[in-house]
GROMACS .gro file of C-alpha atoms in nm:
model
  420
    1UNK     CA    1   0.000   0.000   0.000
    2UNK     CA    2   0.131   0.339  -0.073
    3UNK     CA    3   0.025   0.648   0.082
    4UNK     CA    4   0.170   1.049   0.026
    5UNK     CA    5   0.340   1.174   0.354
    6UNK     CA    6   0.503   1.490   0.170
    7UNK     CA    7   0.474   1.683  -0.116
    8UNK     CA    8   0.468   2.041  -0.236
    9UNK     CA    9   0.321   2.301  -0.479
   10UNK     CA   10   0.499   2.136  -0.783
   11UNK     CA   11   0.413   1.829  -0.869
   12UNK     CA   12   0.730   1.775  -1.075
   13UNK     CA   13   0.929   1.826  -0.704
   14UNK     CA   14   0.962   1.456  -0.511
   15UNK     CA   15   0.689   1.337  -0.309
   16UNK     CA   16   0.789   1.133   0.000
   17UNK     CA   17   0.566   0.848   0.034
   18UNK     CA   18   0.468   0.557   0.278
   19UNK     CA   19   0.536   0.211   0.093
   20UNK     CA   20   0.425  -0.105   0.325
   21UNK     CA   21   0.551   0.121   0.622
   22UNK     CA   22   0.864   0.203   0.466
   23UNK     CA   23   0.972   0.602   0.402
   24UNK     CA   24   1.071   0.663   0.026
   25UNK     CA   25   1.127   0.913  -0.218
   26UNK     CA   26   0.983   0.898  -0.523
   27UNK     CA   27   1.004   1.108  -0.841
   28UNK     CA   28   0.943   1.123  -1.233
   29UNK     CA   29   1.203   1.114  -1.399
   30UNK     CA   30   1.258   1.041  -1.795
   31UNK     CA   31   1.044   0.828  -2.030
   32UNK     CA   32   0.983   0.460  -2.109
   33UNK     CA   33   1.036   0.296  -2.450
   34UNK     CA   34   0.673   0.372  -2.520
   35UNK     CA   35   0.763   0.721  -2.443
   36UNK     CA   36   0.540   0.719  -2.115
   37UNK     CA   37   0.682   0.878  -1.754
   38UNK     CA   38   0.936   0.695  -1.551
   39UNK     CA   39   0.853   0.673  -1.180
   40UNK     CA   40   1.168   0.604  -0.955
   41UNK     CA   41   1.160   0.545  -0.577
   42UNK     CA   42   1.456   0.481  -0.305
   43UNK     CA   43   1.398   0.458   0.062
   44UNK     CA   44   1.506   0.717   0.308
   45UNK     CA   45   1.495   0.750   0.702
   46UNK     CA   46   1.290   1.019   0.926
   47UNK     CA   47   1.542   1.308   0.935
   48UNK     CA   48   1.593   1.311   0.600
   49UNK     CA   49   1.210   1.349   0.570
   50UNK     CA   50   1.208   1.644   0.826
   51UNK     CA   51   1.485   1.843   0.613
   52UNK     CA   52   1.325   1.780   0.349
   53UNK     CA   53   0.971   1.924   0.471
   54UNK     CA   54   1.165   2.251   0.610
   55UNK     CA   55   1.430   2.316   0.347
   56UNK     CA   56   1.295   2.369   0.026
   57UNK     CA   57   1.646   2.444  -0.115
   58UNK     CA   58   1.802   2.126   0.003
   59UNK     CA   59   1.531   1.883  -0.144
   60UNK     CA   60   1.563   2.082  -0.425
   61UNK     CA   61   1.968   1.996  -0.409
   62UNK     CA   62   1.896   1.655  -0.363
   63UNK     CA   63   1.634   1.633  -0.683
   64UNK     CA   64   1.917   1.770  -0.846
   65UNK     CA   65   2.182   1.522  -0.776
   66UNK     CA   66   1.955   1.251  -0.804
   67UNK     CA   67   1.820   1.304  -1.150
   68UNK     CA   68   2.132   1.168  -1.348
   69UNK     CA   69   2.056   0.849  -1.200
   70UNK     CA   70   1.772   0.877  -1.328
   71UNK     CA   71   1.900   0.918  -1.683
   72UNK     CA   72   2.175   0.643  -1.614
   73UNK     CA   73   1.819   0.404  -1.578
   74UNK     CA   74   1.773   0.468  -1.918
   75UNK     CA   75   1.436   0.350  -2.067
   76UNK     CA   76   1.415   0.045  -1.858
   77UNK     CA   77   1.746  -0.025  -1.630
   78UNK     CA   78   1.683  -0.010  -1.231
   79UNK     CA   79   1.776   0.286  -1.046
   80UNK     CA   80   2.106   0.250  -0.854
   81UNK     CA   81   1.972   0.277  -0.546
   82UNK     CA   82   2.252   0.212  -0.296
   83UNK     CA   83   2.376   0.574  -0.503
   84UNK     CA   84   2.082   0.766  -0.456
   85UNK     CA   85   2.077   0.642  -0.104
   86UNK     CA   86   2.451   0.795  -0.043
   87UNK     CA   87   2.324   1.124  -0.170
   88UNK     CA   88   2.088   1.137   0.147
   89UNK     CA   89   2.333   1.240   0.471
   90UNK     CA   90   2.589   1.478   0.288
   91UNK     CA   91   2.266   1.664   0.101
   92UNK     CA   92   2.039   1.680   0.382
   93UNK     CA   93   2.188   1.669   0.667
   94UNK     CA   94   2.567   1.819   0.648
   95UNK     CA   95   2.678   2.188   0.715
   96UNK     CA   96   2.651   2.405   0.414
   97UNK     CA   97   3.054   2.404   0.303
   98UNK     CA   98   3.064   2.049   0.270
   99UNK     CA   99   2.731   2.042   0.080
  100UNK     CA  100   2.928   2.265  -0.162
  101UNK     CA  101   3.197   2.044  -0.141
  102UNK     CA  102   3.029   1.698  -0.212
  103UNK     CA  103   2.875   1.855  -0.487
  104UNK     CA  104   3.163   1.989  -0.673
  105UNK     CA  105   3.231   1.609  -0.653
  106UNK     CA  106   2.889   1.505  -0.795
  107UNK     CA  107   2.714   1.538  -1.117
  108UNK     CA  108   2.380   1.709  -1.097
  109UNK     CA  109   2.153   1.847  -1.319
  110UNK     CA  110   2.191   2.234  -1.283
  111UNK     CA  111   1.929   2.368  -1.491
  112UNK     CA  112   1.648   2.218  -1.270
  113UNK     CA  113   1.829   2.476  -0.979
  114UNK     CA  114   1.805   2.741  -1.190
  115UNK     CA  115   1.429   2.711  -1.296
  116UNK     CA  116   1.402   2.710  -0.919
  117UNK     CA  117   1.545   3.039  -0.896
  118UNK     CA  118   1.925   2.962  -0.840
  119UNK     CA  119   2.181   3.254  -0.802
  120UNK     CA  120   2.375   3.198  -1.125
  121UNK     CA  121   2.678   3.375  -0.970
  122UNK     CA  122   2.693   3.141  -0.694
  123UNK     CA  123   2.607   2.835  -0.873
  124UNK     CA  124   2.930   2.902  -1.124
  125UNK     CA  125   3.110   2.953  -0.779
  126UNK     CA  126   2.981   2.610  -0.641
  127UNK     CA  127   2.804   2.775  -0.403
  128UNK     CA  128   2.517   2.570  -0.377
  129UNK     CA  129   2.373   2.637  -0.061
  130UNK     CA  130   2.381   3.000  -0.062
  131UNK     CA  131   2.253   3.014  -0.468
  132UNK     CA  132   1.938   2.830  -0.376
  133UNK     CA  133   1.878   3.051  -0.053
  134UNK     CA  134   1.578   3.231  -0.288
  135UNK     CA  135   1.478   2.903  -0.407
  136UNK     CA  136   1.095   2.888  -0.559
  137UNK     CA  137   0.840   2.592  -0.573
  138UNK     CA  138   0.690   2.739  -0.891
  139UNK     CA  139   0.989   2.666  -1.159
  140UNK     CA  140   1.050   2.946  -1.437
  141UNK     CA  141   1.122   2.706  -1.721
  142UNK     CA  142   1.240   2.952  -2.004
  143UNK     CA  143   1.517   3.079  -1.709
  144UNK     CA  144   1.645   2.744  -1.717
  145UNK     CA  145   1.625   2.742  -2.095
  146UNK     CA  146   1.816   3.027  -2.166
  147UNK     CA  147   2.108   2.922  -1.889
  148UNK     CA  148   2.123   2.586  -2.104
  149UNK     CA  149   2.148   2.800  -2.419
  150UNK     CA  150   2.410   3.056  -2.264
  151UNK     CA  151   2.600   2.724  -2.123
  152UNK     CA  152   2.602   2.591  -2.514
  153UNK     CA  153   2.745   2.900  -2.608
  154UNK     CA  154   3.023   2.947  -2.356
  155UNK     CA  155   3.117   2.564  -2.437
  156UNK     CA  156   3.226   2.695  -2.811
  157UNK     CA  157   3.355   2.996  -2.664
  158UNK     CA  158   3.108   3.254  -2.772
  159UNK     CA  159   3.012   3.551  -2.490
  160UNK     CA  160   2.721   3.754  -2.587
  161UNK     CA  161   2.694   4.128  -2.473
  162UNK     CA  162   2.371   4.304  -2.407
  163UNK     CA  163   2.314   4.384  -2.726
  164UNK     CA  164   2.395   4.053  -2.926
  165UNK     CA  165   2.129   3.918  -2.631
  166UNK     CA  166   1.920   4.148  -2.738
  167UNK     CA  167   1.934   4.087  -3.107
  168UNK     CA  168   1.854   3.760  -3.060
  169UNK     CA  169   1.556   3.756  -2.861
  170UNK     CA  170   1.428   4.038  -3.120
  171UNK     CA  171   1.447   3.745  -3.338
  172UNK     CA  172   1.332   3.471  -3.135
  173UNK     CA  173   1.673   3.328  -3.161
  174UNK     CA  174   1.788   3.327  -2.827
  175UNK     CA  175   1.714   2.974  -2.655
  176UNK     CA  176   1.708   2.809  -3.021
  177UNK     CA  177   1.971   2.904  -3.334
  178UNK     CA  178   1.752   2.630  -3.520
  179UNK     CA  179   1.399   2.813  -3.475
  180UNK     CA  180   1.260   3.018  -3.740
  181UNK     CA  181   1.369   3.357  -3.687
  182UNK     CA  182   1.036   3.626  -3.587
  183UNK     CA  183   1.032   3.979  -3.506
  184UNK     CA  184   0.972   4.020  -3.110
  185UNK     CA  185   1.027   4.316  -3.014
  186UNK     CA  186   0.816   4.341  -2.693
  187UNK     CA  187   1.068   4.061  -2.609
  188UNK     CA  188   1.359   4.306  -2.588
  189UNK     CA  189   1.437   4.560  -2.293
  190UNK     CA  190   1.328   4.921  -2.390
  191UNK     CA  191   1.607   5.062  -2.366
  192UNK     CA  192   1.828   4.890  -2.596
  193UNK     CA  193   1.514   4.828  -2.876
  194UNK     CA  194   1.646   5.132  -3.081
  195UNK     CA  195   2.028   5.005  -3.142
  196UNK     CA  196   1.839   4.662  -3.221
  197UNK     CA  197   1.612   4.808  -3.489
  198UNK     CA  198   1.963   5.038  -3.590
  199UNK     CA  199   2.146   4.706  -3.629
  200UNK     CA  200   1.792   4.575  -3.861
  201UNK     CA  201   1.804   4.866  -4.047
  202UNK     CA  202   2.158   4.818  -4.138
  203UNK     CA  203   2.022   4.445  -4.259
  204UNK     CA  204   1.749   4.607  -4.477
  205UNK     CA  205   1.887   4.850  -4.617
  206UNK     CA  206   2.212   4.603  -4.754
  207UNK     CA  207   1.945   4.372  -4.939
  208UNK     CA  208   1.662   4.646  -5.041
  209UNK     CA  209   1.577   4.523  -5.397
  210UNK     CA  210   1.759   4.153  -5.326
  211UNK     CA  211   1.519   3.872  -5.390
  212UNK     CA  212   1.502   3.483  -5.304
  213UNK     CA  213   1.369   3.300  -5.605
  214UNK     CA  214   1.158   2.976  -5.591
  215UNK     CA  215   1.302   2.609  -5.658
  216UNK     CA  216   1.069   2.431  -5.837
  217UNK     CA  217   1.320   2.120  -5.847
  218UNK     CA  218   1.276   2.097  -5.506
  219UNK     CA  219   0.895   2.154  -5.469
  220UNK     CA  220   0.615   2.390  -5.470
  221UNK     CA  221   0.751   2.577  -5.168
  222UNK     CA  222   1.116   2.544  -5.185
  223UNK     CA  223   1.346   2.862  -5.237
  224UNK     CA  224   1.654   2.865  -5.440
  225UNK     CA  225   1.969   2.843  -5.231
  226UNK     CA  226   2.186   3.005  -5.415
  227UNK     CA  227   2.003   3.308  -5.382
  228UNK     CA  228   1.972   3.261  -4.991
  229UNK     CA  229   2.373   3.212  -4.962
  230UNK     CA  230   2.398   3.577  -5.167
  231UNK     CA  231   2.160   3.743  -4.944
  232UNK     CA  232   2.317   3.631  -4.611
  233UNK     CA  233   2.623   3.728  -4.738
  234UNK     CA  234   2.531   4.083  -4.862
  235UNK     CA  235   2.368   4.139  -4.533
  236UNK     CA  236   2.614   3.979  -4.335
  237UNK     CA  237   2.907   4.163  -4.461
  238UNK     CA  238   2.733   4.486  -4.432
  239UNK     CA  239   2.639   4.461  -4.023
  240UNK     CA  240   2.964   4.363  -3.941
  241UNK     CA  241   3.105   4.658  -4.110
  242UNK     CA  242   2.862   4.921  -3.960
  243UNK     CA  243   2.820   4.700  -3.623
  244UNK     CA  244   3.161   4.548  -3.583
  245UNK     CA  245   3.151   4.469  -3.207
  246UNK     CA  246   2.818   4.226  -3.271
  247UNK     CA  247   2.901   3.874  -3.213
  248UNK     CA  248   2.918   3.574  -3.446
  249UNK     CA  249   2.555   3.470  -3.336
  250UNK     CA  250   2.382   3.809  -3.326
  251UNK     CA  251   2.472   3.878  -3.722
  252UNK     CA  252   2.362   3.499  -3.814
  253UNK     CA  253   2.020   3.579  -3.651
  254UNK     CA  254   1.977   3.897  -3.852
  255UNK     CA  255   2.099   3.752  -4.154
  256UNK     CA  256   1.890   3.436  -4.097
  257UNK     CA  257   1.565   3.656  -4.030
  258UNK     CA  258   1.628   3.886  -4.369
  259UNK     CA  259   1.686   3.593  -4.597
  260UNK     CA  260   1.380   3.382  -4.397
  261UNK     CA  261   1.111   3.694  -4.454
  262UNK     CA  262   1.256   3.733  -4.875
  263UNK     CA  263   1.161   3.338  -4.873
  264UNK     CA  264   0.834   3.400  -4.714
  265UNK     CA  265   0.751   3.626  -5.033
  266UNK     CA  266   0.868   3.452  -5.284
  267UNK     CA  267   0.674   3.091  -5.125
  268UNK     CA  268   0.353   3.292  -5.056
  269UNK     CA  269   0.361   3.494  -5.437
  270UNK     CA  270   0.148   3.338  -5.750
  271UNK     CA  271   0.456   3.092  -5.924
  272UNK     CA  272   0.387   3.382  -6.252
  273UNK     CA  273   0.481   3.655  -5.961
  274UNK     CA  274   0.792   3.494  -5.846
  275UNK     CA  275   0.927   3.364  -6.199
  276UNK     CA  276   0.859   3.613  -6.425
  277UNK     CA  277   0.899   4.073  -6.384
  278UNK     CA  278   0.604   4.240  -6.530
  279UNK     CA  279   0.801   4.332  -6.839
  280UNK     CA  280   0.905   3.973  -6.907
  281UNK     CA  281   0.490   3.863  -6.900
  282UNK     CA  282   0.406   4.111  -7.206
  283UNK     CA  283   0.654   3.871  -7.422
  284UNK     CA  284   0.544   3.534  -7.251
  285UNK     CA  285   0.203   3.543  -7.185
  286UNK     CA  286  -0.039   3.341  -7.410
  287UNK     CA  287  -0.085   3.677  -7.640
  288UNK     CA  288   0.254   3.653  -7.789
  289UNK     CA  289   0.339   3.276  -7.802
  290UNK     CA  290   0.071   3.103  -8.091
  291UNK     CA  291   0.168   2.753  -8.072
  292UNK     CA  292   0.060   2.531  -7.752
  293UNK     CA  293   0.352   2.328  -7.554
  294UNK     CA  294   0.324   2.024  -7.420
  295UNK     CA  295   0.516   1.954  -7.069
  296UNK     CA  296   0.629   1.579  -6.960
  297UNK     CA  297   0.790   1.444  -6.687
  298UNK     CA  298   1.030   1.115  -6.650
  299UNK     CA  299   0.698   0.945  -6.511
  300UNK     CA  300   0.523   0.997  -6.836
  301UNK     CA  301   0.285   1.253  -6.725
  302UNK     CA  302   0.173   1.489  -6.954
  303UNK     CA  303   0.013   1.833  -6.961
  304UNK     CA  304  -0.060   2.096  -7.204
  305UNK     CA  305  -0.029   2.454  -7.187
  306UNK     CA  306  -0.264   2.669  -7.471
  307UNK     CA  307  -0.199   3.032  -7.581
  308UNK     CA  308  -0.546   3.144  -7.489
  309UNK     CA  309  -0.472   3.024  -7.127
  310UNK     CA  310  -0.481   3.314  -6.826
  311UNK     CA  311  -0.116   3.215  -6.724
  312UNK     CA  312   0.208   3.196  -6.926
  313UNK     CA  313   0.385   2.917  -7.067
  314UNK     CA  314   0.698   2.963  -6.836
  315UNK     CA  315   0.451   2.977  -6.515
  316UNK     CA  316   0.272   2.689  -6.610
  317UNK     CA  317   0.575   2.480  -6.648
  318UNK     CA  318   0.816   2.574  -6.343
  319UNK     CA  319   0.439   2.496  -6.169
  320UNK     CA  320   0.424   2.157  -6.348
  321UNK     CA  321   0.781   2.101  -6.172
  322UNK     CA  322   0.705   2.184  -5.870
  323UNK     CA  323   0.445   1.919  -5.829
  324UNK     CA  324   0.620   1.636  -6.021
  325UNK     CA  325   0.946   1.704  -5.949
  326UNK     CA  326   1.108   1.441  -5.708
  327UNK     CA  327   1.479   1.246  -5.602
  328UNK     CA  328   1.316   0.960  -5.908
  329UNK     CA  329   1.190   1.200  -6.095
  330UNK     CA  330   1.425   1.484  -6.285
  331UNK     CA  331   1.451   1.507  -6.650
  332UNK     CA  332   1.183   1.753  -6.805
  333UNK     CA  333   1.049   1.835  -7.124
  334UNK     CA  334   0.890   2.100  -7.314
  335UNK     CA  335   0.813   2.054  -7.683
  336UNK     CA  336   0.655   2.257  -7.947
  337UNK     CA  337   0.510   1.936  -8.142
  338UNK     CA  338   0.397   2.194  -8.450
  339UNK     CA  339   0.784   2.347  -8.494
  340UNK     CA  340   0.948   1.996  -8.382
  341UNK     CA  341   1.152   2.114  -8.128
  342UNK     CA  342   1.222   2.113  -7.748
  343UNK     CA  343   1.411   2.133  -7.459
  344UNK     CA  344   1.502   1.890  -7.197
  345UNK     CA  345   1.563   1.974  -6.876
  346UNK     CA  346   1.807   1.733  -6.662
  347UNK     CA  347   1.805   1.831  -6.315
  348UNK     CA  348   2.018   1.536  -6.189
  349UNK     CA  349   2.352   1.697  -6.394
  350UNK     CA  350   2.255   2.017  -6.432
  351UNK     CA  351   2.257   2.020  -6.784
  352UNK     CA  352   1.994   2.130  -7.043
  353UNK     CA  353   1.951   1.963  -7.424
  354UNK     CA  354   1.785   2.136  -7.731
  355UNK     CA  355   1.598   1.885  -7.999
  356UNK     CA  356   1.521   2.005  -8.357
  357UNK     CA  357   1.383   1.797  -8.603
  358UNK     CA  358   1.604   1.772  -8.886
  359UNK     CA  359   1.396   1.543  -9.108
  360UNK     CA  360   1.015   1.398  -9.048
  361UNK     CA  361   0.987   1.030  -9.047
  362UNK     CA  362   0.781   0.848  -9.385
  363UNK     CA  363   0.701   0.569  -9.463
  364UNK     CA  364   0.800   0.440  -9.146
  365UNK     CA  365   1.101   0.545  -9.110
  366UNK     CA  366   1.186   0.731  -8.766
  367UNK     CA  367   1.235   1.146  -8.815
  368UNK     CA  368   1.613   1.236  -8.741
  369UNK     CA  369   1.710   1.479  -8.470
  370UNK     CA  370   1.970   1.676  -8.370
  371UNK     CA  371   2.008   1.737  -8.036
  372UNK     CA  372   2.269   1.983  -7.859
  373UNK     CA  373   2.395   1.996  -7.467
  374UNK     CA  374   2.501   2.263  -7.255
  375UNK     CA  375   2.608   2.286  -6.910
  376UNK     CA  376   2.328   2.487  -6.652
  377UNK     CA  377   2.458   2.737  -6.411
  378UNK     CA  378   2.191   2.641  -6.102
  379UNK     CA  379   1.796   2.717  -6.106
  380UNK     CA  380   1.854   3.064  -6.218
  381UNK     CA  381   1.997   2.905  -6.545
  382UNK     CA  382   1.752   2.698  -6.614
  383UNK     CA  383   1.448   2.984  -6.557
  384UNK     CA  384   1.695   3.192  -6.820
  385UNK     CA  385   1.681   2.889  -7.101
  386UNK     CA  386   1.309   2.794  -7.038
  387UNK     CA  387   1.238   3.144  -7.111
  388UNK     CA  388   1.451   3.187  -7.389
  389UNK     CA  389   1.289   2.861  -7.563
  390UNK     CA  390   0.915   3.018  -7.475
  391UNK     CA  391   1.038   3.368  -7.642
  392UNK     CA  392   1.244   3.226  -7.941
  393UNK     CA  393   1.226   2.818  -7.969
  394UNK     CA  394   1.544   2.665  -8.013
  395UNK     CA  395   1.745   2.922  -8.229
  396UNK     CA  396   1.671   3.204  -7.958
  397UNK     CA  397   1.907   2.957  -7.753
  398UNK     CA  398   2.189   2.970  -7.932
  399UNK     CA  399   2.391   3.254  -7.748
  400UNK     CA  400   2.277   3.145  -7.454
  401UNK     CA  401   2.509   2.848  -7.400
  402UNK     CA  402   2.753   2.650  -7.498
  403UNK     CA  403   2.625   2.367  -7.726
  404UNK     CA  404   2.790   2.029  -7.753
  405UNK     CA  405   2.645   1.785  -7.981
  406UNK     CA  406   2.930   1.521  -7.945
  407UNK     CA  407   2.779   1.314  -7.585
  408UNK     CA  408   3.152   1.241  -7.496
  409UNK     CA  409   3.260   1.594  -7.537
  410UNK     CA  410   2.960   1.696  -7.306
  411UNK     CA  411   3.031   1.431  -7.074
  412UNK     CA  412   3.400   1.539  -7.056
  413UNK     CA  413   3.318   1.941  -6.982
  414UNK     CA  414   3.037   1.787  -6.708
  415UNK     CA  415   3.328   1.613  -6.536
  416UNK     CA  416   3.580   1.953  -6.559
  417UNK     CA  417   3.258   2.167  -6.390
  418UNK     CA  418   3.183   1.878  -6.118
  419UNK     CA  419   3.567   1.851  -6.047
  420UNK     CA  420   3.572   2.196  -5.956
   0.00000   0.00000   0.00000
């Protein structure tokens, strides 16, 4: 039979209980291989129980030092209870410098004292006792958060000053590098808001008029990442020259947050938006093109694209990639079946071919084709050719690459570009 002799406001903090007459401490601690709590329990005596009801800060210590046994158990090993038992006297019931002492001798999970309101001064000291003389019940979980985050910092040797800190909890940044970056600025002290928005200013004004294109090769959503790379390095070079003193993590954030946003627009834009300027529509739209294309994938999936349509040929296509396009799935086409030509797209070597028909098969003979290769210089490339072919057809293409009809001489200049 088990019944609760202690516990306090937190039910996270460990209970003492009655088991069959027998005082014990339990606690949660940790998960199960079906992801469900851990419960662990050891037995201790009656004074450790009466510290423990009057000393909030040493049953706090003692949670501490017991919780990497806890983590030792794993998902389904025994808690080593003979060393949780040990913990008991020099926690509970020894003078405050050799409490300090044992623990400098101890592992113990530190970021559970500080969401308890630990003195980080005199925890870095060892101090334990006196840090935990404010000690709370209630625990502040994002305090612990950020002394976690400040602790992964220090550990690759980065310090941040007010105002990096402040930088990145404008951005949301602070506790997590990996989270997408936000502007917060109710989450940064008043006084130093306006050097943060000087130091965002800085970012803005170094990629005014920059863009981040789409990726269709990668999906509907996905943003090219060459473009990303020349943003954060535009903005990046520019608030370290006019902010020199910011640290290493406070530029990535603002860098992170500009190029982040300029993908935002680009993802949430119509595909004819992000693809094509307004003066580039007048030539592609279905008013100027009079021939339909048709648009295939490697799957054998088809679809047509008519001059009278309300989007252009180039939108329709990079749209038709987005959806199709996949790791088994990158060689595209677009043909003008009434000129016999086309281009084929080969997004697995970055390469583009142009097909002409050089003679129409009779009497059942095949037709004869000539078809010409040419290295692609990334997404941006490939938007420049497709557009070309729309405008022009295959001729329009011809200063705009360098066409190999020989396969081994193609094959030969794809090697040279990879090997670089």
């Amino acid at each position: 039979m088990r019944d609760i002799v202690f516990t306090r406001q937190s039910g996270w903090i460990p209970q003492v209980i009655s088991e069959d007459g027998e005082l014990k401490l339990m606690l949660g601690a940790g998960a199960d291989a079906n992801h469900e709590p851990r419960t662990f329990t050891f037995p201790i005596g009656e004074a450790h129980l009466a510290v423990i009801q009057e000393d909030l800060a040493r049953h706090l210590l003692l949670w501490s030092a017991v919780l990497p046994l806890c983590d030792a158990a794993g998902t389904r090993g025994r808690l080593d209870e003979d060393a949780a038992v040990a913990l008991l006297d020099p926690i509970l019931l020894s003078v405050p410098a050799d409490v300090d002492a044992f623990f400098r001798s101890i592992p113990c999970d530190r970021g559970r004292l500080v969401a308890h309101g630990a003195d980080l001064g005199l925890l870095k000291r060892g101090q334990v006792c006196a840090a935990m003389r404010a000690a709370t019940e209630t625990p502040d979980g994002k305090r612990a958060q950020e002394y976690h985050a400040d602790r992964r910092r220090a550990e690759r040797g980065t310090v941040l000053g007010p105002l990096d800190a402040a930088v990145l909890r404008y951005t949301g940044q602070y506790l997590h590098g990996s989270t997408v970056p936000k502007r917060l600025p109710d989450a940064v002290d008043p006084a130093l808001l306006p050097r943060v928005m000087a130091v965002i200013a800085t970012a803005e004004q170094a990629c005014a008029g920059m863009r981040i294109s789409r990726d269709p090769r990668r999906g509907k959503r996905a943003t090219d990442k060459r473009d990303w790379d020349r943003m954060a390095a535009v903005v990046d070079a520019a608030v370290r020259r006019a902010h020199p003193a910011l640290a290493d993590d406070a530029v990535r954030t603002v860098s992170f947050l500009m190029c982040s946003e300029a993908s935002d627009r680009s993802r949430n834009a119509p595909m004819e938006d992000d693809e094509e300027t307004s003066a580039d529509r007048a030539d592609l739209g279905g008013s100027t093109r009079r021939r339909p294309l048709s648009f295939t994938d490697d799957k054998g999936v088809e679809k047509k694209w008519l001059p009278d349509g309300p989007r252009s040929a180039t939108a329709e296509f990079w749209e038709f990639v987005g959806e199709r396009s996949a790791g088994d799935n990158e060689v595209f086409t677009i043909e003008d079946e009434e000129k016999g030509e086309g281009v084929q797209l080969h997004f697995y070597a970055d390469s583009l071919a142009r097909i002409t028909t050089v003679r129409e098969g009779r009497g059942g003979a095949d037709p004869e084709y000539r078809v010409e290769y040419t290295l692609v210089d990334g997404i941006g490339g490939y938007r420049n050719l497709v557009s070309v072919f729309v405008r022009g057809g295959c001729a329009a293409l011809e200063r705009h690459g360098s066409w190999m009809s020989d396969v081994d001489e193609f094959e030969r200049a794809r090697r040279r570009r990879d090997a670089r």
